[in-house]
mmCIF file of C-alpha atoms in Angstrom:
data_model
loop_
_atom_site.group_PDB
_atom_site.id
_atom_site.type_symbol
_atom_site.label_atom_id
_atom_site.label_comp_id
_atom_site.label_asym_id
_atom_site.label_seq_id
_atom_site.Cartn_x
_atom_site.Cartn_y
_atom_site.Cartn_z
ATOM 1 C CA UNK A 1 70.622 -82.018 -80.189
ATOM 2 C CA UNK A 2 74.026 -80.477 -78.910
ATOM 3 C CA UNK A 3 76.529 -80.500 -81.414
ATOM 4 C CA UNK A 4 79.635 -78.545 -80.218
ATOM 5 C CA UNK A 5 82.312 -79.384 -83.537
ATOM 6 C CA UNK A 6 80.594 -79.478 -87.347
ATOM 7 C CA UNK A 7 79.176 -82.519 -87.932
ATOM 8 C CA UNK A 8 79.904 -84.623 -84.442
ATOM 9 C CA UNK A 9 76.869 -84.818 -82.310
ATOM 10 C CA UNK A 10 78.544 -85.037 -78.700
ATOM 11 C CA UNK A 11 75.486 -85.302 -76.552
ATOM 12 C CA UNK A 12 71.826 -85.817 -77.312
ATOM 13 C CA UNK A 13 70.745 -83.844 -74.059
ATOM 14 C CA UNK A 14 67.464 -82.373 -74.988
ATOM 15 C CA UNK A 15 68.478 -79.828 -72.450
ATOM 16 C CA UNK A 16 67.868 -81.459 -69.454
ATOM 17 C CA UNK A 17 68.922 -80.109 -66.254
ATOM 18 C CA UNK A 18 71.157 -82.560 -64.842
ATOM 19 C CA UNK A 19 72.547 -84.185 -68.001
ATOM 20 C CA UNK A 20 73.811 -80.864 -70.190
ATOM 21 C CA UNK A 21 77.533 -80.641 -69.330
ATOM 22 C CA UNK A 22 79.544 -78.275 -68.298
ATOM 23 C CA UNK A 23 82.443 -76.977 -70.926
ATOM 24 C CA UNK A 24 85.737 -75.343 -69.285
ATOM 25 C CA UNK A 25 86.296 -72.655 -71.512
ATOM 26 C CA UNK A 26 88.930 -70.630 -71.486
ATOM 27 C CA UNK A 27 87.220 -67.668 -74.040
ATOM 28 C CA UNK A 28 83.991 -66.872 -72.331
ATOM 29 C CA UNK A 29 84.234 -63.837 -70.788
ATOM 30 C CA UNK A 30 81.655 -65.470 -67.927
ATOM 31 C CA UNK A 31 79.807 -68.335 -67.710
ATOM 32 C CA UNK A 32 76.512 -69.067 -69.453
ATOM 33 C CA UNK A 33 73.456 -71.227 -68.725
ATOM 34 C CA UNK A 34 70.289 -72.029 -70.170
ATOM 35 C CA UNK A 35 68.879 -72.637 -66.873
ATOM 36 C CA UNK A 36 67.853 -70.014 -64.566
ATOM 37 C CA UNK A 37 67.931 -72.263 -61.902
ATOM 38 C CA UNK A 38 71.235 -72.677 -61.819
ATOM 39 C CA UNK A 39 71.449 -69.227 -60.287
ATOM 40 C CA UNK A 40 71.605 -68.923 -56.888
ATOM 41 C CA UNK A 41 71.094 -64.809 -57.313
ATOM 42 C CA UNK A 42 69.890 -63.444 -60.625
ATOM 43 C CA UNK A 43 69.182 -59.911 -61.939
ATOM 44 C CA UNK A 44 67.073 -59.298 -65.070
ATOM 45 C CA UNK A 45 68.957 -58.185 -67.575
ATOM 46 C CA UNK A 46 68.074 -57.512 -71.800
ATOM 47 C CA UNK A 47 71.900 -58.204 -73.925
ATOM 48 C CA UNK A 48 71.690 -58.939 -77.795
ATOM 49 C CA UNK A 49 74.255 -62.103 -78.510
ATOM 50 C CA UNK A 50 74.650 -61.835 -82.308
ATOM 51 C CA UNK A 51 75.675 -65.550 -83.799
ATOM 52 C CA UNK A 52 76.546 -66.349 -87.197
ATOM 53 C CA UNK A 53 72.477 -67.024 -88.027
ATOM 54 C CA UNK A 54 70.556 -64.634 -85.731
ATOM 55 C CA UNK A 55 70.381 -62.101 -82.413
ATOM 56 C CA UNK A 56 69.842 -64.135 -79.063
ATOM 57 C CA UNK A 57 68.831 -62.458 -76.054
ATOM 58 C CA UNK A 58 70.573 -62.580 -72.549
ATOM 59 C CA UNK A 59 67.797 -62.321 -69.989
ATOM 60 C CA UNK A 60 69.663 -62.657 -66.770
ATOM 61 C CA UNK A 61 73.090 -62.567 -64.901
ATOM 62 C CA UNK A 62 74.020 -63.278 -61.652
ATOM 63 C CA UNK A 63 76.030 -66.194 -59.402
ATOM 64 C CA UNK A 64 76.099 -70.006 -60.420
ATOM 65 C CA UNK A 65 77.394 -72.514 -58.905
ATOM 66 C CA UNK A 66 78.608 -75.893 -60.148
ATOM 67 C CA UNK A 67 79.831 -79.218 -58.672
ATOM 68 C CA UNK A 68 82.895 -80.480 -59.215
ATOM 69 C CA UNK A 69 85.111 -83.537 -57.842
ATOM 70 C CA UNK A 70 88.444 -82.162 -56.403
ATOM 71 C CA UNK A 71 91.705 -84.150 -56.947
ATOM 72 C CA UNK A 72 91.059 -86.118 -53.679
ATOM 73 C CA UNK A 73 87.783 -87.340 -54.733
ATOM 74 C CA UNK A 74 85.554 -84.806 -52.712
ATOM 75 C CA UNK A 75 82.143 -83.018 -54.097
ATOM 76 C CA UNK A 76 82.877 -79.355 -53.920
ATOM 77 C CA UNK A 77 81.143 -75.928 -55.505
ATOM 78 C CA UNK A 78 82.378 -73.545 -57.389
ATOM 79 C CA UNK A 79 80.951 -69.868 -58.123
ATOM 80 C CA UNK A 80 80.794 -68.318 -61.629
ATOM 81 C CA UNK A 81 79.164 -65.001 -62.955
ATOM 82 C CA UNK A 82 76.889 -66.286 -65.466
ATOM 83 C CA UNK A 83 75.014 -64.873 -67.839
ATOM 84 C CA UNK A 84 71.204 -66.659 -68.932
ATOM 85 C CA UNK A 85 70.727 -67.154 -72.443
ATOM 86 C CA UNK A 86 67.973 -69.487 -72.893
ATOM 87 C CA UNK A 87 68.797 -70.652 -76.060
ATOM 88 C CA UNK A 88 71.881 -71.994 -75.069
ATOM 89 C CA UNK A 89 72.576 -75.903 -75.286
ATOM 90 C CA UNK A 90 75.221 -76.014 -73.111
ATOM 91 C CA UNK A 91 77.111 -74.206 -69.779
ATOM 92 C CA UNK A 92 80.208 -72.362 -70.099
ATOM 93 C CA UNK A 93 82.324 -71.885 -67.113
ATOM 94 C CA UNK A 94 85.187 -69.194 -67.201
ATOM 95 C CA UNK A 95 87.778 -69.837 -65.077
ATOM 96 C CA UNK A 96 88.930 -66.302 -65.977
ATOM 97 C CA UNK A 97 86.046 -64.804 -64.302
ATOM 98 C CA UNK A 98 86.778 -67.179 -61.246
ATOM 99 C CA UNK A 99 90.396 -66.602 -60.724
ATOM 100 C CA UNK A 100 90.453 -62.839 -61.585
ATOM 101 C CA UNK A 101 87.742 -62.850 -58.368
ATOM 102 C CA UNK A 102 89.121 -65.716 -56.366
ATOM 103 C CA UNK A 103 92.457 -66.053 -57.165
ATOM 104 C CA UNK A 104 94.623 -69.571 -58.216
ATOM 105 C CA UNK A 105 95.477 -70.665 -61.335
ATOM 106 C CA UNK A 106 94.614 -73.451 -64.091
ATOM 107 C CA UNK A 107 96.804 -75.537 -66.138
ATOM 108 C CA UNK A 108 95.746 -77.545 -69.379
ATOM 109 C CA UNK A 109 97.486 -80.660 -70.148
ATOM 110 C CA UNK A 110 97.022 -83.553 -73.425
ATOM 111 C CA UNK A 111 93.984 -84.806 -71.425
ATOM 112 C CA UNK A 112 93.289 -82.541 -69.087
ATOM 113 C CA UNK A 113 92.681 -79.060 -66.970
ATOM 114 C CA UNK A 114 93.855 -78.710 -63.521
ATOM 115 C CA UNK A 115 92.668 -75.995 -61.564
ATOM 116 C CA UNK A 116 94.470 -74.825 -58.410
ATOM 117 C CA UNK A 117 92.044 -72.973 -56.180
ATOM 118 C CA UNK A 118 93.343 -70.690 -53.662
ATOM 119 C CA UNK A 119 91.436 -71.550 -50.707
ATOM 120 C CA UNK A 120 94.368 -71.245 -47.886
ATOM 121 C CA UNK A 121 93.688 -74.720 -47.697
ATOM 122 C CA UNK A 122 96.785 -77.474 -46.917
ATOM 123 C CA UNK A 123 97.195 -79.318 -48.883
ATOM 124 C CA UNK A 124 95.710 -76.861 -51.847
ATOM 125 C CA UNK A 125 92.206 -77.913 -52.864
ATOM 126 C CA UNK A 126 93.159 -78.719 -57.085
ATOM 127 C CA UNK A 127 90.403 -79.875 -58.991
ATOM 128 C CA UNK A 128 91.198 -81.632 -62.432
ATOM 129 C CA UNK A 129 88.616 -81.504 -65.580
ATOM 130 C CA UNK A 130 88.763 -84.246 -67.896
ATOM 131 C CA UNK A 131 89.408 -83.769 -71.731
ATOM 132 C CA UNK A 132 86.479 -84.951 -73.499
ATOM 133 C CA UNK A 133 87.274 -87.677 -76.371
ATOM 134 C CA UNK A 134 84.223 -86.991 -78.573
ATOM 135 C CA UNK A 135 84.525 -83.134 -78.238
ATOM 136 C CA UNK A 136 87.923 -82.669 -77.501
ATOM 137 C CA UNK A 137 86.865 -79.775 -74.465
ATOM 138 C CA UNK A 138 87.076 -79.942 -70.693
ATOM 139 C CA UNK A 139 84.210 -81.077 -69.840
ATOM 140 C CA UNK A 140 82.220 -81.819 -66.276
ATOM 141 C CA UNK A 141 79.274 -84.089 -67.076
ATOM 142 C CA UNK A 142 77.323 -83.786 -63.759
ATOM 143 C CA UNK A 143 77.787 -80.533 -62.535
ATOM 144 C CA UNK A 144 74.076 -79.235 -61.807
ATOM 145 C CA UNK A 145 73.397 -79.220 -58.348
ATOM 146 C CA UNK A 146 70.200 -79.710 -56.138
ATOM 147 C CA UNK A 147 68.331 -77.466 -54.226
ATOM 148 C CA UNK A 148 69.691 -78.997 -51.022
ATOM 149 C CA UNK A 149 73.055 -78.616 -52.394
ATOM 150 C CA UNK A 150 72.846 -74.644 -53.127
ATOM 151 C CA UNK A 151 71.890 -74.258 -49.678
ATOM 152 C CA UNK A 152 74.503 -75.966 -47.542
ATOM 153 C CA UNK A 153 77.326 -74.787 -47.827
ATOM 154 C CA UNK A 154 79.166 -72.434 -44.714
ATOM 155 C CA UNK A 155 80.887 -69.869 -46.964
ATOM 156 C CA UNK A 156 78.300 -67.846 -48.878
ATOM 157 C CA UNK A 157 77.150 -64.253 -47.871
ATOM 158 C CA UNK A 158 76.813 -62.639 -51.243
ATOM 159 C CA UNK A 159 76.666 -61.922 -54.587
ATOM 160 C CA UNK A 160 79.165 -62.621 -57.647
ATOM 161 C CA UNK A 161 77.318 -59.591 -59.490
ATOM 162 C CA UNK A 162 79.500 -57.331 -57.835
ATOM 163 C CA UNK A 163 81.497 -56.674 -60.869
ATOM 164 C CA UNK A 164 77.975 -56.144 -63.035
ATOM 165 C CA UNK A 165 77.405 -52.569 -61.418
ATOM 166 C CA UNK A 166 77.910 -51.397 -57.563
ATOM 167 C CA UNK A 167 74.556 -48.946 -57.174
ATOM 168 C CA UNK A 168 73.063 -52.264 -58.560
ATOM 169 C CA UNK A 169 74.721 -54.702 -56.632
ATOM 170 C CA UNK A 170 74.455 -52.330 -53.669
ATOM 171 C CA UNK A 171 70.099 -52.895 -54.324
ATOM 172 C CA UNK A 172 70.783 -56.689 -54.981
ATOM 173 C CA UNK A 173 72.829 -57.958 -52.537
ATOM 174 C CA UNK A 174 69.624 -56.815 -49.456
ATOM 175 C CA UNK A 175 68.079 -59.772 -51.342
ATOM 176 C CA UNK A 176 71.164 -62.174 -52.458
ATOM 177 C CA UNK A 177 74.273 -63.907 -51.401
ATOM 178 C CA UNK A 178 77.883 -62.300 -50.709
ATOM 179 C CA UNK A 179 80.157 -64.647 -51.771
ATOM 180 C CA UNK A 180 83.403 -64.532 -49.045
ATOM 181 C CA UNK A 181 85.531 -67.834 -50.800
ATOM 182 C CA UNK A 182 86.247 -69.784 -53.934
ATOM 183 C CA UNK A 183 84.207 -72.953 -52.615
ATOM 184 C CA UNK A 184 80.948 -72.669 -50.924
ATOM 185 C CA UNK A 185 77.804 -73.907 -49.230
ATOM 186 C CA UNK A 186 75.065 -71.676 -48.718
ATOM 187 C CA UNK A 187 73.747 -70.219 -45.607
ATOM 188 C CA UNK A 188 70.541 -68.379 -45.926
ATOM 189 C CA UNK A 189 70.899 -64.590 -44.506
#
């Protein structure tokens, strides 16, 4: 059971692909997943995460990628650098990580987050997160996407683990995606 304030169970996911959320948060340093396949590159990595109670273990990092609903009403994807900590019971997406590498800008409001993505788009593509009521976080309920879905999109050629280490990234990327904008379908190199 997820419970993300003391003593106010929010969702009852049991870890299930599609139904844990996705929290907008603006302190995570990247994203973070329990589910490696939300990855759409991954490289094997071994972090310590101390908690209050106990060391958990990163495993992995590399490029997710989320839906959203823009302020139009249209599916899109967004990137993240995520790291893969199995023992998580929820995703994290940083919108720090994604604007420091895309660019745009986010706004929170009473009920509310509205990101501006900087797609040299007219007019600019804004997508807007809803405040949770039970939680009181941003919050994107169905953000896991399909197979079908990682692999449709025209503007992916490579890897968001370019800021994890360039002789590394340099190996990773003959067997990855490039990432070349903020929104993306996949094309398979």
């Amino acid at each position: 059971m997820l419970v993300l304030e003391a003593n106010q169970q929010v969702w009852n996911t049991k870890l299930s692909y599609h139904k844990t959320p996705l929290v907008w948060d603006t302190g995570a340093s990247n994203g973070l997943t329990p589910f490696k396949s939300d990855f759409l590159d991954y490289m094997e990595v071994d972090i310590p995460v101390k908690d209050i109670s106990k060391v958990n273990r990163v495993v992995g990092i590399g490029t997710t990628m989320y839906r959203f609903v823009d302020s139009v009403g249209e599916t899109i994807y967004i990137p993240c650098l995520s790291y893969h900590l199995p023992s998580a019971e929820i995703r994290l997406f940083s919108p720090r990580t994604y604007h420091q590498r895309f660019g745009g800008s986010s706004i929170v409001h009473g009920d509310g987050v509205t990101m501006h993505l900087n797609t040299g788009e007219e007019p600019p593509v804004s997508v807007i997160v809803p405040i949770d009521p039970l939680s009181n976080l941003p919050v994107v309920a169905k953000c896991a996407v399909t197979e079908t879905e990682k692999f449709c999109n025209p503007f992916v050629k490579g890897s968001a683990l370019w800021v994890v280490d360039t002789m590394e990234f340099l190996e990773i990327s003959k067997h990855s995606f490039v990432i070349t904008g903020p929104l993306f379908v996949v094309n398979v190199l």
